[in-house]
XYZ file of C-alpha atoms in Angstrom:
311
model
C 55.809 47.046 143.699
C 57.680 44.045 142.351
C 56.571 41.007 140.403
C 57.818 38.656 143.136
C 55.513 40.386 145.611
C 52.509 39.828 143.350
C 53.448 36.183 142.880
C 53.781 35.722 146.641
C 50.439 37.384 147.289
C 48.555 35.336 144.683
C 50.152 32.080 145.842
C 49.326 32.691 149.503
C 45.748 33.572 148.541
C 45.364 30.354 146.590
C 46.779 27.988 149.240
C 45.791 30.073 152.310
C 49.134 29.365 153.932
C 52.482 31.161 154.006
C 54.277 27.898 154.762
C 52.725 26.082 151.796
C 53.286 29.086 149.519
C 56.963 29.168 150.499
C 57.278 25.497 149.592
C 55.663 26.033 146.206
C 57.828 29.086 145.476
C 61.015 27.414 146.761
C 61.555 30.181 149.303
C 61.944 30.316 153.050
C 58.830 31.295 154.968
C 60.206 34.631 156.285
C 60.899 35.735 152.700
C 57.256 35.224 151.698
C 56.049 36.948 154.865
C 58.347 39.888 154.144
C 57.080 40.224 150.568
C 53.459 40.287 151.749
C 54.248 42.816 154.493
C 56.148 45.071 152.076
C 53.243 44.958 149.640
C 50.753 45.810 152.383
C 52.910 48.740 153.531
C 53.161 50.060 149.990
C 49.418 49.772 149.387
C 48.491 51.052 152.829
C 45.986 48.236 153.412
C 45.911 44.839 155.102
C 45.596 42.078 152.506
C 45.268 39.058 154.789
C 43.846 38.189 158.161
C 46.213 35.838 159.987
C 43.950 33.236 161.614
C 44.674 29.876 163.187
C 42.970 28.295 160.187
C 45.246 30.043 157.686
C 45.615 33.235 155.713
C 42.219 34.706 154.826
C 41.847 37.566 152.354
C 40.407 40.817 153.649
C 37.908 42.725 151.468
C 40.830 44.855 150.251
C 42.774 41.678 149.561
C 39.917 40.275 147.469
C 39.920 43.413 145.328
C 43.686 43.458 144.921
C 43.867 39.730 144.121
C 41.925 40.097 140.862
C 44.219 42.928 139.744
C 47.349 40.997 140.741
C 46.255 37.925 138.790
C 45.472 40.029 135.754
C 48.835 41.817 135.942
C 50.757 38.548 136.156
C 48.746 37.094 133.296
C 49.467 40.102 131.089
C 53.180 39.954 131.900
C 53.272 36.266 131.028
C 51.420 36.928 127.790
C 53.829 39.712 126.855
C 56.811 37.473 127.529
C 55.351 34.737 125.325
C 54.463 37.052 122.449
C 57.803 38.844 122.329
C 59.805 35.723 121.509
C 57.833 33.636 118.990
C 59.363 31.691 116.161
C 58.587 33.180 112.725
C 54.943 32.551 111.879
C 54.290 30.624 115.091
C 51.320 31.474 117.304
C 52.415 31.589 120.920
C 51.058 32.814 124.218
C 48.848 32.143 127.209
C 45.097 31.935 126.620
C 42.571 31.645 129.467
C 39.321 30.064 128.313
C 36.086 30.203 130.294
C 33.852 27.171 129.757
C 30.309 26.513 130.931
C 30.154 23.551 133.318
C 27.619 21.890 131.035
C 30.101 21.935 128.117
C 33.161 20.551 129.893
C 32.685 16.914 128.833
C 31.736 17.527 125.227
C 34.070 20.413 124.384
C 37.228 20.448 126.506
C 38.985 17.171 125.568
C 38.624 17.866 121.847
C 39.635 21.508 122.239
C 42.793 20.631 124.173
C 43.852 18.049 121.587
C 43.096 20.361 118.673
C 44.971 23.367 120.087
C 47.958 21.190 121.048
C 48.145 19.831 117.501
C 47.702 23.128 115.615
C 49.238 25.607 118.046
C 51.840 23.871 120.234
C 53.131 27.263 121.359
C 49.812 28.147 122.988
C 49.320 27.421 126.686
C 45.684 26.943 127.687
C 44.242 27.844 131.080
C 40.691 26.539 131.535
C 38.190 27.917 134.052
C 34.626 26.655 134.432
C 31.588 28.436 135.800
C 28.075 29.630 135.107
C 27.450 32.046 132.251
C 27.011 35.081 134.521
C 30.367 34.499 136.245
C 32.167 33.795 132.981
C 30.902 37.048 131.505
C 32.141 38.933 134.558
C 35.545 37.213 134.329
C 35.703 38.262 130.687
C 34.982 41.872 131.633
C 37.598 41.698 134.406
C 40.241 40.186 132.122
C 40.462 36.956 134.103
C 39.580 34.995 130.951
C 40.408 35.983 127.357
C 37.574 34.143 125.645
C 34.513 32.383 127.008
C 31.732 30.031 125.983
C 28.465 31.622 127.128
C 24.778 31.147 126.467
C 21.846 33.402 125.661
C 23.884 36.616 125.606
C 24.370 39.285 122.957
C 26.967 41.972 122.263
C 27.603 44.452 125.065
C 29.693 47.598 125.326
C 32.590 45.506 126.664
C 32.052 42.197 124.849
C 31.427 40.984 121.307
C 29.937 37.564 120.634
C 30.273 35.024 117.857
C 27.209 32.742 117.610
C 27.982 29.028 117.721
C 24.822 26.955 117.889
C 21.437 26.304 119.429
C 20.988 23.210 121.585
C 17.897 21.626 123.104
C 17.345 20.966 126.771
C 16.740 17.343 127.706
C 14.756 15.524 130.330
C 17.297 13.393 132.200
C 16.350 10.333 134.230
C 17.776 7.087 135.623
C 18.310 4.349 132.996
C 15.205 2.422 134.090
C 13.025 5.335 132.907
C 13.944 4.345 129.362
C 14.155 7.830 127.879
C 15.602 7.853 124.358
C 17.353 10.674 122.445
C 15.225 9.815 119.410
C 11.883 10.078 121.249
C 11.064 13.499 122.768
C 9.622 13.640 126.263
C 6.733 15.975 127.017
C 6.567 18.443 129.878
C 3.417 16.699 131.070
C 5.496 13.561 131.597
C 8.437 15.355 133.201
C 6.410 17.469 135.636
C 4.875 14.356 137.168
C 8.308 13.240 138.365
C 10.310 14.514 141.367
C 12.734 17.110 140.006
C 16.257 18.300 140.787
C 16.452 21.805 139.317
C 18.881 24.720 139.128
C 18.384 27.420 141.738
C 16.078 30.353 141.011
C 18.028 32.997 139.109
C 20.215 30.468 137.301
C 19.981 30.918 133.527
C 18.720 27.378 132.942
C 16.103 27.740 135.666
C 14.804 30.855 133.934
C 14.395 28.888 130.690
C 12.684 26.036 132.529
C 10.239 28.255 134.413
C 9.342 30.165 131.258
C 8.700 26.970 129.280
C 6.408 25.398 131.905
C 4.529 28.602 132.746
C 1.457 27.666 130.666
C 1.319 24.030 131.779
C -1.217 23.432 134.578
C 1.060 21.189 136.640
C 3.186 22.301 139.566
C 6.635 20.700 139.606
C 7.590 18.473 142.545
C 10.988 20.043 143.271
C 13.002 18.039 145.787
C 16.359 19.815 145.483
C 17.623 23.076 143.961
C 21.339 23.515 143.239
C 23.694 25.623 141.118
C 25.812 22.559 140.302
C 25.096 20.418 137.261
C 27.287 17.635 138.668
C 25.101 17.522 141.798
C 21.995 17.266 139.621
C 23.488 14.370 137.669
C 24.643 12.581 140.824
C 21.173 12.763 142.332
C 19.615 11.420 139.142
C 22.196 8.619 139.130
C 21.165 7.826 142.703
C 17.545 7.537 141.595
C 16.332 10.556 143.566
C 14.525 12.200 140.661
C 14.752 13.683 137.169
C 16.605 16.746 135.929
C 16.388 19.132 132.981
C 19.801 19.774 131.468
C 21.503 20.776 128.208
C 22.107 17.863 125.857
C 25.869 18.432 125.827
C 26.080 17.999 129.585
C 24.621 14.490 129.596
C 25.332 13.075 126.119
C 28.271 10.953 127.261
C 26.392 9.618 130.308
C 23.416 8.670 128.147
C 25.661 7.014 125.558
C 27.350 4.982 128.304
C 24.000 3.917 129.767
C 24.541 5.696 133.087
C 21.523 7.937 132.466
C 18.638 8.063 130.035
C 17.672 11.266 128.289
C 15.327 12.734 125.713
C 14.728 16.163 124.170
C 11.918 18.101 125.811
C 8.847 18.802 123.721
C 5.487 20.567 123.902
C 7.203 23.007 124.060
C 10.804 22.335 123.128
C 13.372 24.500 124.904
C 16.705 25.607 123.484
C 19.597 27.844 124.432
C 22.062 29.614 122.167
C 25.762 29.026 122.805
C 28.148 31.806 121.809
C 31.812 32.725 122.037
C 32.468 35.898 123.985
C 35.521 38.081 123.322
C 36.463 41.420 124.882
C 36.069 44.578 122.839
C 39.774 45.343 122.958
C 41.735 47.477 120.537
C 44.066 44.545 120.040
C 43.242 40.883 120.609
C 46.391 38.724 120.779
C 46.923 36.275 117.909
C 46.824 33.356 120.312
C 43.386 34.398 121.617
C 42.007 34.792 118.086
C 43.460 31.393 117.171
C 41.776 29.686 120.131
C 38.470 31.466 119.426
C 38.593 30.214 115.825
C 39.379 26.731 117.081
C 36.334 26.851 119.361
C 34.225 27.508 116.269
C 35.815 24.653 114.337
C 35.648 22.171 117.213
C 31.971 22.907 117.842
C 31.213 22.385 114.141
C 32.954 18.991 114.143
C 31.169 17.871 117.310
C 27.759 18.761 115.886
C 28.435 17.153 112.491
C 29.673 13.910 114.083
C 26.745 13.753 116.481
C 28.930 14.036 119.590
C 27.020 17.226 120.448
C 23.425 15.947 120.130
C 20.307 18.031 119.613
C 22.459 20.947 118.458
C 22.009 23.085 115.347
C 24.830 25.205 113.943
C 24.024 28.850 113.389
C 24.341 30.474 109.973
C 27.310 32.673 110.971
C 29.576 29.659 110.833
């Protein structure tokens, strides 16, 4: 099994086309086809179904893809770490970020890492907390921002902060960050909520359990961006983390207020694998996540958030 075969396999899986993969890899199409076929022969399984709509991974291909990506990532990390300048932190770091934290955290994190650690290459993947934790266990990401999780046998966490959930509405509703909104008020509005089983939905359902009002749910989705778009369109209200809507509220696109009676919060943590050796670049980025979150809370860019004592 050769590295070029793994690269060909991963590229074809990502673009679902041998022709497009060949273009990206600057190879002729038969060369890519040959590498895939050789890999399949060596493994004794079929990795792709050749359909008229493109190359589709088989179940065996799905399993092998995660291992191939991890192997290539580890090889790239080893190459980076073996040739650093004296005292310089170098390497590839894959960071998993909750969708709700993309706006508030990612721009500042990118700028900060580029300034302090120019030898570090960041790969950013977004998802829900459950998926990010699985990616951490699988080695797809090196460090992840998660919520409401504790140490496990495969993961250690560093607490960051607690943040409140907000009621989010169109601007004409006039919600203000300085004036909490009660559940009685929110539950009288049509709601766009996360799907059942989503971590935020669990928090929402638990908080409203003792309130004698049934919510008028018009849409359920696992996408925060869909929730915000529907609120922007005036279809209803949503309940979202403050970090996910702070910029929209500041710009007047949405109005928002912390929920009260009862208030609802989630804890945001950094997750790291329980590995015998964590690369210097990963530790550096994890430390920077701590520092960036502190600055954002202190400056008010991360509203309704309270730093935890461990910082």
